[in-house]
GROMACS .gro file of C-alpha atoms in nm:
model
  498
    1MET     CA    1  -6.197   2.776  -0.060
    2LYS     CA    2  -6.113   2.747   0.311
    3TRP     CA    3  -6.108   2.366   0.279
    4CYS     CA    4  -5.863   2.391  -0.013
    5LYS     CA    5  -5.640   2.637   0.173
    6LYS     CA    6  -5.643   2.423   0.485
    7HIS     CA    7  -5.559   2.098   0.309
    8THR     CA    8  -5.302   2.238   0.071
    9GLY     CA    9  -5.125   2.381   0.373
   10LEU     CA   10  -5.152   2.041   0.540
   11ILE     CA   11  -4.992   1.869   0.239
   12VAL     CA   12  -4.696   2.110   0.253
   13GLU     CA   13  -4.662   2.050   0.627
   14ILE     CA   14  -4.670   1.671   0.590
   15ILE     CA   15  -4.407   1.677   0.315
   16SER     CA   16  -4.194   1.919   0.517
   17TYR     CA   17  -4.215   1.694   0.823
   18LEU     CA   18  -4.116   1.394   0.610
   19PHE     CA   19  -3.804   1.582   0.501
   20ILE     CA   20  -3.739   1.691   0.860
   21LEU     CA   21  -3.766   1.333   0.978
   22LEU     CA   22  -3.544   1.208   0.695
   23PHE     CA   23  -3.271   1.470   0.736
   24VAL     CA   24  -3.266   1.471   1.116
   25TYR     CA   25  -3.239   1.094   1.126
   26ALA     CA   26  -2.974   1.087   0.852
   27ALA     CA   27  -2.767   1.368   1.006
   28ILE     CA   28  -2.779   1.231   1.362
   29SER     CA   29  -2.695   0.880   1.236
   30LYS     CA   30  -2.390   1.018   1.055
   31LEU     CA   31  -2.272   1.222   1.353
   32LEU     CA   32  -2.325   0.944   1.608
   33ASP     CA   33  -2.130   0.701   1.393
   34PHE     CA   34  -1.906   0.965   1.240
   35GLU     CA   35  -1.593   0.752   1.203
   36ASN     CA   36  -1.783   0.484   1.014
   37PHE     CA   37  -1.952   0.744   0.792
   38GLN     CA   38  -1.616   0.903   0.714
   39ILE     CA   39  -1.472   0.561   0.627
   40GLN     CA   40  -1.767   0.491   0.397
   41LEU     CA   41  -1.716   0.823   0.219
   42GLY     CA   42  -1.346   0.742   0.195
   43GLN     CA   43  -1.432   0.420   0.012
   44SER     CA   44  -1.653   0.600  -0.239
   45PRO     CA   45  -1.511   0.589  -0.593
   46MET     CA   46  -1.604   0.954  -0.646
   47LEU     CA   47  -1.590   1.124  -0.305
   48SER     CA   48  -1.289   0.963  -0.139
   49VAL     CA   49  -1.054   1.256  -0.207
   50TYR     CA   50  -1.299   1.496  -0.037
   51ALA     CA   51  -1.420   1.265   0.240
   52GLY     CA   52  -1.254   1.470   0.516
   53TRP     CA   53  -1.467   1.782   0.474
   54LEU     CA   54  -1.772   1.622   0.311
   55ALA     CA   55  -1.822   1.405   0.619
   56TRP     CA   56  -1.895   1.727   0.812
   57LEU     CA   57  -2.061   1.929   0.536
   58VAL     CA   58  -2.337   1.678   0.451
   59PRO     CA   59  -2.492   1.647   0.802
   60VAL     CA   60  -2.450   2.024   0.858
   61LEU     CA   61  -2.642   2.097   0.536
   62GLU     CA   62  -2.912   1.847   0.632
   63LEU     CA   63  -2.960   2.014   0.971
   64LEU     CA   64  -2.954   2.362   0.814
   65ILE     CA   65  -3.233   2.261   0.575
   66VAL     CA   66  -3.426   2.117   0.871
   67GLY     CA   67  -3.400   2.457   1.040
   68LEU     CA   68  -3.552   2.626   0.734
   69LEU     CA   69  -3.832   2.368   0.710
   70VAL     CA   70  -3.938   2.405   1.072
   71PHE     CA   71  -4.058   2.765   1.035
   72PRO     CA   72  -4.349   2.842   0.796
   73ARG     CA   73  -4.189   3.171   0.683
   74THR     CA   74  -3.872   2.996   0.553
   75ARG     CA   75  -4.034   2.666   0.457
   76LEU     CA   76  -4.031   2.738   0.084
   77LEU     CA   77  -3.655   2.803   0.096
   78GLY     CA   78  -3.613   2.481   0.296
   79LEU     CA   79  -3.806   2.284   0.036
   80MET     CA   80  -3.588   2.426  -0.240
   81GLY     CA   81  -3.279   2.330  -0.039
   82ALA     CA   82  -3.419   1.981   0.021
   83PHE     CA   83  -3.493   1.944  -0.351
   84THR     CA   84  -3.135   2.047  -0.439
   85LEU     CA   85  -2.978   1.807  -0.188
   86MET     CA   86  -3.195   1.517  -0.308
   87VAL     CA   87  -3.098   1.592  -0.670
   88MET     CA   88  -2.731   1.578  -0.570
   89PHE     CA   89  -2.783   1.248  -0.388
   90THR     CA   90  -2.970   1.108  -0.688
   91VAL     CA   91  -2.703   1.212  -0.939
   92TYR     CA   92  -2.440   1.060  -0.709
   93ILE     CA   93  -2.625   0.726  -0.704
   94TYR     CA   94  -2.679   0.736  -1.081
   95ILE     CA   95  -2.306   0.789  -1.145
   96ILE     CA   96  -2.217   0.513  -0.896
   97LEU     CA   97  -2.447   0.268  -1.071
   98ASN     CA   98  -2.349   0.355  -1.426
   99TYR     CA   99  -1.996   0.498  -1.436
  100ALA     CA  100  -1.805   0.416  -1.117
  101SER     CA  101  -1.538   0.146  -1.124
  102TYR     CA  102  -1.718  -0.033  -0.840
  103VAL     CA  103  -2.028   0.003  -0.626
  104PRO     CA  104  -1.943   0.079  -0.260
  105CYS     CA  105  -2.151   0.022   0.050
  106SER     CA  106  -2.432   0.273   0.098
  107CYS     CA  107  -2.453   0.496   0.404
  108GLY     CA  108  -2.713   0.691   0.594
  109GLY     CA  109  -2.885   0.519   0.885
  110VAL     CA  110  -3.185   0.307   0.793
  111LEU     CA  111  -3.123   0.378   0.423
  112GLU     CA  112  -2.810   0.165   0.453
  113LYS     CA  113  -3.045  -0.135   0.436
  114LEU     CA  114  -3.163  -0.029   0.088
  115GLY     CA  115  -2.987  -0.141  -0.227
  116TRP     CA  116  -2.853   0.125  -0.461
  117GLY     CA  117  -3.140   0.077  -0.709
  118GLU     CA  118  -3.399   0.106  -0.431
  119HIS     CA  119  -3.214   0.407  -0.296
  120LEU     CA  120  -3.240   0.573  -0.638
  121VAL     CA  121  -3.618   0.518  -0.650
  122PHE     CA  122  -3.651   0.646  -0.290
  123ASN     CA  123  -3.464   0.967  -0.375
  124MET     CA  124  -3.666   1.028  -0.691
  125ALA     CA  125  -3.987   0.991  -0.490
  126PHE     CA  126  -3.868   1.258  -0.247
  127ILE     CA  127  -3.767   1.485  -0.537
  128PHE     CA  128  -4.125   1.457  -0.664
  129LEU     CA  129  -4.260   1.535  -0.314
  130ALA     CA  130  -4.032   1.840  -0.290
  131LEU     CA  131  -4.153   1.972  -0.626
  132LEU     CA  132  -4.516   1.911  -0.527
  133ALA     CA  133  -4.470   2.095  -0.197
  134ILE     CA  134  -4.290   2.384  -0.369
  135TYR     CA  135  -4.574   2.419  -0.622
  136ILE     CA  136  -4.837   2.423  -0.347
  137ALA     CA  137  -4.629   2.656  -0.125
  138LEU     CA  138  -4.638   2.919  -0.402
  139HIS     CA  139  -5.005   2.974  -0.317
  140PRO     CA  140  -5.044   3.335  -0.191
  141SER     CA  141  -5.165   3.214   0.150
  142LEU     CA  142  -4.847   3.007   0.200
  143ASN     CA  143  -4.592   3.217   0.011
  144TYR     CA  144  -4.473   3.427   0.305
  145LEU     CA  145  -4.172   3.564   0.115
  146ASN     CA  146  -4.387   3.662  -0.187
  147LEU     CA  147  -4.161   3.482  -0.432
  148SER     CA  148  -4.291   3.481  -0.788
  149LYS     CA  149  -4.346   3.154  -0.973
  150ARG     CA  150  -4.109   3.268  -1.245
  151PHE     CA  151  -3.835   3.341  -0.991
  152VAL     CA  152  -3.881   3.004  -0.818
  153LEU     CA  153  -3.885   2.816  -1.150
  154THR     CA  154  -3.566   2.991  -1.267
  155THR     CA  155  -3.399   2.926  -0.932
  156LEU     CA  156  -3.494   2.557  -0.942
  157ASN     CA  157  -3.347   2.525  -1.291
  158ILE     CA  158  -3.024   2.689  -1.174
  159LEU     CA  159  -3.012   2.472  -0.862
  160THR     CA  160  -3.072   2.157  -1.067
  161ILE     CA  161  -2.795   2.240  -1.315
  162GLY     CA  162  -2.567   2.340  -1.029
  163ALA     CA  163  -2.634   2.019  -0.836
  164ILE     CA  164  -2.571   1.797  -1.138
  165SER     CA  165  -2.257   1.993  -1.233
  166THR     CA  166  -2.118   1.989  -0.879
  167VAL     CA  167  -2.150   1.612  -0.838
  168THR     CA  168  -2.014   1.549  -1.187
  169LEU     CA  169  -1.714   1.775  -1.123
  170LEU     CA  170  -1.651   1.602  -0.789
  171TYR     CA  171  -1.650   1.269  -0.967
  172ASN     CA  172  -1.415   1.379  -1.246
  173SER     CA  173  -1.180   1.558  -1.008
  174SER     CA  174  -1.170   1.265  -0.765
  175GLU     CA  175  -1.104   1.021  -1.048
  176LYS     CA  176  -0.813   1.231  -1.170
  177GLN     CA  177  -0.659   1.270  -0.826
  178MET     CA  178  -0.710   0.904  -0.732
  179HIS     CA  179  -0.511   0.792  -1.037
  180THR     CA  180  -0.239   1.055  -1.060
  181ARG     CA  181  -0.210   1.258  -0.739
  182ASN     CA  182  -0.346   1.019  -0.480
  183PRO     CA  183  -0.359   1.170  -0.129
  184PHE     CA  184  -0.333   0.818   0.015
  185ILE     CA  185  -0.694   0.714   0.005
  186ARG     CA  186  -0.735   0.361  -0.118
  187ARG     CA  187  -1.000   0.243  -0.360
  188PHE     CA  188  -1.120  -0.102  -0.265
  189THR     CA  189  -1.291  -0.298  -0.539
  190GLN     CA  190  -1.598  -0.489  -0.426
  191HIS     CA  191  -1.553  -0.869  -0.436
  192PRO     CA  192  -1.235  -0.865  -0.649
  193LEU     CA  193  -1.142  -1.227  -0.579
  194ARG     CA  194  -1.314  -1.559  -0.631
  195ALA     CA  195  -1.174  -1.837  -0.416
  196ILE     CA  196  -1.063  -2.149  -0.601
  197ALA     CA  197  -0.905  -2.372  -0.339
  198GLU     CA  198  -0.728  -2.383  -0.004
  199LYS     CA  199  -0.488  -2.637   0.145
  200ASP     CA  200  -0.330  -2.661   0.489
  201LEU     CA  201   0.039  -2.746   0.439
  202LYS     CA  202   0.089  -2.803   0.816
  203LEU     CA  203   0.425  -2.619   0.796
  204ASN     CA  204   0.501  -2.247   0.790
  205SER     CA  205   0.848  -2.285   0.635
  206PHE     CA  206   0.722  -2.295   0.274
  207TYR     CA  207   0.759  -2.010   0.029
  208ILE     CA  208   0.646  -1.974  -0.334
  209SER     CA  209   0.948  -2.041  -0.555
  210GLY     CA  210   0.759  -2.031  -0.886
  211PHE     CA  211   0.418  -1.986  -1.049
  212ASN     CA  212   0.398  -2.064  -1.419
  213LYS     CA  213   0.119  -2.182  -1.650
  214GLY     CA  214  -0.105  -2.270  -1.357
  215ASN     CA  215   0.166  -2.471  -1.179
  216ILE     CA  216   0.262  -2.366  -0.828
  217TYR     CA  217   0.610  -2.449  -0.698
  218LEU     CA  218   0.672  -2.441  -0.324
  219SER     CA  219   1.016  -2.462  -0.168
  220ASN     CA  220   1.102  -2.521   0.194
  221GLN     CA  221   1.346  -2.307   0.389
  222THR     CA  222   1.462  -2.607   0.591
  223ALA     CA  223   1.494  -2.842   0.291
  224PRO     CA  224   1.594  -2.627  -0.011
  225LEU     CA  225   1.629  -2.920  -0.253
  226LEU     CA  226   1.273  -3.042  -0.199
  227VAL     CA  227   1.008  -2.877  -0.416
  228LYS     CA  228   0.633  -2.933  -0.405
  229LYS     CA  229   0.446  -2.884  -0.733
  230LEU     CA  230   0.069  -2.824  -0.730
  231ASP     CA  231  -0.201  -2.714  -0.971
  232THR     CA  232  -0.432  -2.421  -0.889
  233SER     CA  233  -0.706  -2.656  -0.768
  234LEU     CA  234  -0.448  -2.787  -0.514
  235LEU     CA  235  -0.565  -3.143  -0.587
  236LYS     CA  236  -0.267  -3.262  -0.791
  237THR     CA  237   0.059  -3.269  -0.597
  238GLU     CA  238   0.401  -3.380  -0.710
  239ASN     CA  239   0.719  -3.383  -0.501
  240LEU     CA  240   1.042  -3.295  -0.682
  241ARG     CA  241   1.391  -3.350  -0.548
  242LEU     CA  242   1.655  -3.129  -0.702
  243SER     CA  243   2.012  -3.248  -0.735
  244ILE     CA  244   2.324  -3.033  -0.697
  245PRO     CA  245   2.690  -3.137  -0.741
  246LYS     CA  246   2.797  -3.029  -0.390
  247ASP     CA  247   2.549  -3.137  -0.124
  248SER     CA  248   2.779  -3.013   0.151
  249LEU     CA  249   2.771  -2.646   0.054
  250PRO     CA  250   2.755  -2.434   0.372
  251TYR     CA  251   2.448  -2.242   0.262
  252ARG     CA  252   2.309  -1.977   0.497
  253ALA     CA  253   2.056  -1.779   0.292
  254VAL     CA  254   1.962  -2.021   0.018
  255ARG     CA  255   1.677  -1.938  -0.217
  256THR     CA  256   1.519  -2.154  -0.487
  257MET     CA  257   1.359  -1.989  -0.790
  258ILE     CA  258   1.175  -2.186  -1.057
  259ILE     CA  259   1.124  -2.034  -1.400
  260PRO     CA  260   1.042  -2.332  -1.627
  261PRO     CA  261   1.218  -2.497  -1.793
  262TYR     CA  262   1.496  -2.390  -1.552
  263PHE     CA  263   1.542  -2.374  -1.179
  264PHE     CA  264   1.793  -2.163  -0.989
  265ILE     CA  265   1.933  -2.210  -0.639
  266VAL     CA  266   2.123  -1.910  -0.508
  267ASP     CA  267   2.298  -1.805  -0.191
  268GLY     CA  268   2.473  -1.472  -0.212
  269SER     CA  269   2.631  -1.508   0.132
  270ILE     CA  270   2.870  -1.785   0.012
  271PRO     CA  271   2.828  -1.688  -0.283
  272TYR     CA  272   2.705  -1.930  -0.551
  273VAL     CA  273   2.442  -1.983  -0.820
  274LEU     CA  274   2.314  -2.324  -0.924
  275ARG     CA  275   2.114  -2.362  -1.243
  276GLY     CA  276   1.950  -2.669  -1.390
  277LEU     CA  277   1.667  -2.804  -1.602
  278LEU     CA  278   1.348  -2.909  -1.426
  279LYS     CA  279   1.331  -3.204  -1.661
  280THR     CA  280   1.656  -3.355  -1.531
  281LYS     CA  281   1.641  -3.190  -1.185
  282LYS     CA  282   2.019  -3.160  -1.194
  283ALA     CA  283   2.202  -2.833  -1.149
  284ASP     CA  284   2.540  -2.695  -1.250
  285TYR     CA  285   2.748  -2.511  -0.993
  286LYS     CA  286   2.862  -2.154  -1.057
  287LYS     CA  287   3.096  -1.986  -0.812
  288ILE     CA  288   3.048  -1.608  -0.797
  289ASN     CA  289   3.320  -1.361  -0.708
  290GLU     CA  290   3.081  -1.107  -0.558
  291PHE     CA  291   2.856  -1.137  -0.256
  292PHE     CA  292   2.494  -1.041  -0.308
  293SER     CA  293   2.176  -1.022  -0.100
  294LEU     CA  294   1.900  -1.050  -0.362
  295ALA     CA  295   1.881  -1.215  -0.703
  296VAL     CA  296   1.622  -1.269  -0.974
  297PRO     CA  297   1.669  -1.448  -1.308
  298VAL     CA  298   1.596  -1.231  -1.612
  299ARG     CA  299   1.720  -1.478  -1.877
  300ASN     CA  300   1.838  -1.836  -1.877
  301ASP     CA  301   2.198  -1.720  -1.844
  302SER     CA  302   2.159  -1.391  -1.658
  303LEU     CA  303   2.039  -1.259  -1.324
  304VAL     CA  304   1.991  -0.917  -1.172
  305VAL     CA  305   2.132  -0.901  -0.819
  306ARG     CA  306   2.162  -0.656  -0.535
  307ALA     CA  307   2.520  -0.637  -0.414
  308ARG     CA  308   2.747  -0.390  -0.233
  309ASN     CA  309   2.940  -0.110  -0.395
  310HIS     CA  310   3.310  -0.161  -0.312
  311THR     CA  311   3.383   0.211  -0.288
  312ASN     CA  312   3.120   0.305  -0.027
  313ASN     CA  313   2.971  -0.030   0.084
  314GLU     CA  314   2.621   0.081  -0.021
  315ASN     CA  315   2.356  -0.127  -0.196
  316VAL     CA  316   2.375  -0.139  -0.572
  317LEU     CA  317   2.199  -0.331  -0.848
  318GLY     CA  318   2.393  -0.523  -1.108
  319THR     CA  319   2.362  -0.781  -1.384
  320LEU     CA  320   2.523  -1.119  -1.331
  321SER     CA  321   2.608  -1.315  -1.645
  322LEU     CA  322   2.647  -1.693  -1.608
  323VAL     CA  323   2.812  -1.740  -1.946
  324LYS     CA  324   3.155  -1.902  -1.898
  325GLU     CA  325   3.308  -1.715  -1.602
  326PRO     CA  326   3.032  -1.534  -1.409
  327GLN     CA  327   3.067  -1.157  -1.437
  328LEU     CA  328   2.892  -0.891  -1.230
  329THR     CA  329   2.831  -0.553  -1.393
  330MET     CA  330   2.711  -0.288  -1.149
  331ALA     CA  331   2.459  -0.012  -1.224
  332ARG     CA  332   2.551   0.227  -0.944
  333SER     CA  333   2.297   0.502  -1.012
  334ILE     CA  334   1.968   0.310  -0.984
  335LEU     CA  335   1.924   0.272  -0.606
  336LYS     CA  336   1.875   0.614  -0.448
  337LYS     CA  337   2.039   0.680  -0.114
  338GLN     CA  338   1.852   0.885   0.147
  339ILE     CA  339   2.032   0.810   0.474
  340ASP     CA  340   2.294   0.535   0.470
  341GLY     CA  341   2.258   0.366   0.132
  342VAL     CA  342   2.201   0.024   0.293
  343PHE     CA  343   1.897   0.011   0.520
  344ASP     CA  344   1.721   0.297   0.343
  345THR     CA  345   1.759   0.126   0.003
  346ASP     CA  346   1.638  -0.213   0.122
  347GLY     CA  347   1.348  -0.357  -0.073
  348THR     CA  348   1.214  -0.632  -0.300
  349LEU     CA  349   1.351  -0.732  -0.640
  350ILE     CA  350   1.128  -0.902  -0.898
  351TYR     CA  351   1.120  -0.947  -1.275
  352ASN     CA  352   0.833  -0.892  -1.516
  353LYS     CA  353   0.873  -1.135  -1.805
  354GLU     CA  354   0.597  -0.990  -2.024
  355TYR     CA  355   0.756  -0.645  -2.044
  356GLN     CA  356   1.110  -0.758  -1.958
  357LYS     CA  357   1.134  -0.509  -1.674
  358VAL     CA  358   1.313  -0.529  -1.340
  359LEU     CA  359   1.097  -0.391  -1.058
  360TYR     CA  360   1.263  -0.280  -0.734
  361THR     CA  361   1.028  -0.162  -0.459
  362TYR     CA  362   1.167   0.014  -0.151
  363PHE     CA  363   1.059  -0.113   0.190
  364TYR     CA  364   1.061   0.219   0.374
  365ARG     CA  365   0.951   0.483   0.124
  366ASN     CA  366   0.681   0.536  -0.139
  367GLN     CA  367   0.892   0.453  -0.443
  368TYR     CA  368   0.953   0.174  -0.687
  369THR     CA  369   1.194   0.158  -0.981
  370ILE     CA  370   1.120   0.021  -1.328
  371ALA     CA  371   1.441  -0.076  -1.508
  372GLU     CA  372   1.534  -0.251  -1.828
  373SER     CA  373   1.650  -0.610  -1.786
  374ASP     CA  374   2.010  -0.504  -1.855
  375LEU     CA  375   1.973  -0.203  -1.618
  376SER     CA  376   2.066   0.031  -1.902
  377SER     CA  377   1.783   0.272  -1.818
  378TYR     CA  378   1.520   0.314  -1.551
  379ASP     CA  379   1.223   0.519  -1.427
  380ILE     CA  380   1.108   0.597  -1.074
  381ALA     CA  381   0.741   0.586  -0.975
  382ASN     CA  382   0.554   0.638  -0.650
  383THR     CA  383   0.316   0.431  -0.443
  384ILE     CA  384   0.004   0.600  -0.306
  385ASP     CA  385   0.121   0.652   0.052
  386THR     CA  386   0.286   0.975   0.167
  387ILE     CA  387   0.609   0.834   0.319
  388SER     CA  388   0.861   0.987   0.081
  389LYS     CA  389   1.161   0.946   0.313
  390ALA     CA  390   1.260   0.630   0.500
  391GLN     CA  391   1.173   0.659   0.868
  392ILE     CA  392   1.455   0.455   1.015
  393SER     CA  393   1.696   0.498   1.305
  394ILE     CA  394   2.046   0.349   1.277
  395ASP     CA  395   2.308   0.291   1.549
  396THR     CA  396   2.669   0.181   1.510
  397ILE     CA  397   2.823  -0.084   1.734
  398SER     CA  398   3.181   0.045   1.748
  399SER     CA  399   3.331  -0.268   1.900
  400ARG     CA  400   3.208  -0.474   1.606
  401ALA     CA  401   3.217  -0.199   1.346
  402ILE     CA  402   2.864  -0.280   1.234
  403ARG     CA  403   2.546  -0.078   1.196
  404LYS     CA  404   2.201  -0.191   1.302
  405LEU     CA  405   1.850  -0.054   1.309
  406SER     CA  406   1.801   0.083   1.659
  407LYS     CA  407   1.423   0.046   1.649
  408PRO     CA  408   1.166  -0.117   1.422
  409PRO     CA  409   1.138   0.086   1.100
  410LEU     CA  410   0.814   0.203   0.944
  411MET     CA  411   0.748  -0.061   0.679
  412VAL     CA  412   0.577   0.100   0.381
  413ASN     CA  413   0.588  -0.172   0.116
  414LYS     CA  414   0.622  -0.540   0.204
  415LEU     CA  415   0.578  -0.825  -0.044
  416THR     CA  416   0.554  -0.765  -0.420
  417ALA     CA  417   0.443  -0.957  -0.728
  418THR     CA  418   0.398  -0.873  -1.094
  419SER     CA  419   0.206  -0.994  -1.398
  420GLY     CA  420   0.131  -0.824  -1.727
  421ARG     CA  421   0.159  -0.448  -1.684
  422TYR     CA  422   0.067  -0.463  -1.316
  423LEU     CA  423   0.267  -0.442  -0.995
  424PHE     CA  424   0.106  -0.582  -0.680
  425ILE     CA  425   0.234  -0.448  -0.347
  426ASN     CA  426   0.145  -0.573  -0.002
  427SER     CA  427   0.130  -0.241   0.183
  428GLY     CA  428   0.232  -0.184   0.543
  429ILE     CA  429   0.059   0.153   0.579
  430MET     CA  430  -0.308   0.201   0.663
  431GLY     CA  431  -0.472   0.468   0.450
  432ASN     CA  432  -0.718   0.742   0.540
  433TYR     CA  433  -1.071   0.637   0.632
  434GLU     CA  434  -0.978   0.270   0.673
  435SER     CA  435  -1.098   0.067   0.967
  436SER     CA  436  -0.822  -0.044   1.206
  437LYS     CA  437  -1.021  -0.357   1.291
  438VAL     CA  438  -1.042  -0.460   0.927
  439TRP     CA  439  -0.674  -0.371   0.881
  440ASP     CA  440  -0.575  -0.605   1.166
  441ARG     CA  441  -0.769  -0.893   1.009
  442SER     CA  442  -0.639  -0.869   0.654
  443SER     CA  443  -0.344  -0.783   0.431
  444VAL     CA  444  -0.392  -0.504   0.177
  445ILE     CA  445  -0.266  -0.544  -0.179
  446ASP     CA  446  -0.231  -0.225  -0.384
  447VAL     CA  447  -0.234  -0.265  -0.762
  448TYR     CA  448  -0.037  -0.035  -0.994
  449ASP     CA  449  -0.005  -0.007  -1.368
  450PHE     CA  450   0.373   0.037  -1.380
  451ILE     CA  451   0.366   0.116  -1.753
  452ALA     CA  452   0.130   0.412  -1.703
  453GLN     CA  453   0.273   0.465  -1.352
  454SER     CA  454  -0.072   0.495  -1.200
  455TYR     CA  455  -0.267   0.346  -0.911
  456ILE     CA  456  -0.543   0.103  -1.011
  457GLY     CA  457  -0.707  -0.011  -0.688
  458SER     CA  458  -0.671  -0.231  -0.382
  459PHE     CA  459  -0.804  -0.554  -0.238
  460ARG     CA  460  -0.764  -0.752   0.082
  461ILE     CA  461  -0.645  -1.102   0.161
  462GLN     CA  462  -0.801  -1.220   0.486
  463HIS     CA  463  -0.585  -1.353   0.767
  464ILE     CA  464  -0.657  -1.696   0.913
  465GLY     CA  465  -0.668  -1.643   1.287
  466LYS     CA  466  -0.328  -1.497   1.374
  467GLU     CA  467  -0.171  -1.622   1.052
  468LYS     CA  468  -0.091  -1.342   0.807
  469LEU     CA  469   0.009  -1.322   0.442
  470SER     CA  470   0.368  -1.443   0.405
  471ASP     CA  471   0.405  -1.475   0.026
  472PHE     CA  472   0.202  -1.435  -0.293
  473ARG     CA  473   0.233  -1.452  -0.672
  474VAL     CA  474   0.014  -1.344  -0.964
  475GLU     CA  475  -0.010  -1.490  -1.313
  476GLY     CA  476  -0.269  -1.331  -1.538
  477ASN     CA  477  -0.592  -1.340  -1.340
  478LEU     CA  478  -0.472  -1.612  -1.103
  479LEU     CA  479  -0.351  -1.533  -0.752
  480VAL     CA  480  -0.174  -1.777  -0.522
  481CYS     CA  481  -0.084  -1.683  -0.166
  482LEU     CA  482   0.051  -1.829   0.155
  483VAL     CA  483  -0.126  -1.729   0.474
  484GLY     CA  484   0.063  -1.897   0.757
  485THR     CA  485   0.048  -2.269   0.685
  486HIS     CA  486  -0.237  -2.231   0.435
  487LEU     CA  487  -0.194  -2.220   0.058
  488GLN     CA  488  -0.480  -2.040  -0.119
  489THR     CA  489  -0.565  -1.983  -0.484
  490TYR     CA  490  -0.799  -1.719  -0.624
  491ARG     CA  491  -0.924  -1.591  -0.955
  492ILE     CA  492  -0.898  -1.213  -0.988
  493ARG     CA  493  -1.214  -1.063  -1.136
  494ASP     CA  494  -1.179  -0.827  -1.433
  495ARG     CA  495  -1.353  -0.548  -1.240
  496LEU     CA  496  -1.035  -0.489  -1.040
  497PHE     CA  497  -0.843  -0.382  -1.351
  498ARG     CA  498  -1.135  -0.178  -1.490
   0.00000   0.00000   0.00000
């Protein structure tokens, strides 16, 4: 009898010390590398919304349970607490493996070396050890609090249901907030891109003028009539020379846009629009009566442009018809003024051919506009960051009667692209729990479903040395981007959109 009492007590002590070792190591590892742990929680598909306070709560609970396990009188309570925490960890891993949109990196000291499947087995083993120790600790010689077996069994059932429910509710709540009320915590999909090819163009003056049916068209800022056509493997290259009727046009802000079977050459500072067939490579000249700063073709004979309102000199969107005499029809209500109506409404203008929508994304605030191709109606949606008002400072040079930005503005949204029902935005704002080192080495692309007006997820495009992302396009699951002098092509994995 004494032998049994002695060794049963020893088993409880050994299991308790195993939990003490596990929780002390895990808690200290988290606290010593707190920033990294917080970032890892922030990248979790089910805890990211609550990462701020969970990063403190988890190690505090682990150390509190350790305190209960150290003393024989409270050891049974500590074992019940350890059991509950391990159940929560196990349910978390199970949901990650079976229901989460992606599997993040694990965290927790040495356990970071384990895969998620191994981690699940490890946790289940410790749950078994906790139950074994609790059963043995109910022996009268070890049950210092005189807790009945029925009370402990009922409590364990309640704790188990509570642990499962808590983690499940956290997951459901986080999912809802991440998609509809995002508090600016990004969700990075694991391995969203598969590299296809890369080519060094040797020049940094190229930009992507078109991407259609797997054909990439590159134009050169210094030679606007020369176009380089490549396939996505970047092995087949063809040089095209476009022809215009007036080679001596004094262009200043020329832009070539290729939407097969047509190409467009525009310069709103002169202003003019040239349109031609790629087959003949010859363009017709169209003189425009209105100056404009941005333009995007929406049909073969129509463009949407950003021009200036004559009454207040503010930015305004309009449709430009090329039929017979070009006519500009302004839609004055679409761009929303916050400060001056010029700098604060600056942004990118692109066209989604699948849904026939014009997408205008503001540079300096968390908004984008979805408009019909004729600008007859529109909706306003938000990006995930929290910059709702443009943070810009404007000064007026009285002698020249011009206004300029007095300091660099806070760039919220940079480059944009669209395909299908998705809007891709190269963000300029680092989110919560993101590493500044990783941010400096890559460009973040946020993906939105502009039909549902919801955030889908994010991925990174790595910089090449000091060369950063300068342009990108998406067609279906194909991504083409320019990083400095390098042209890169990728295939986007389906998991990003799931």
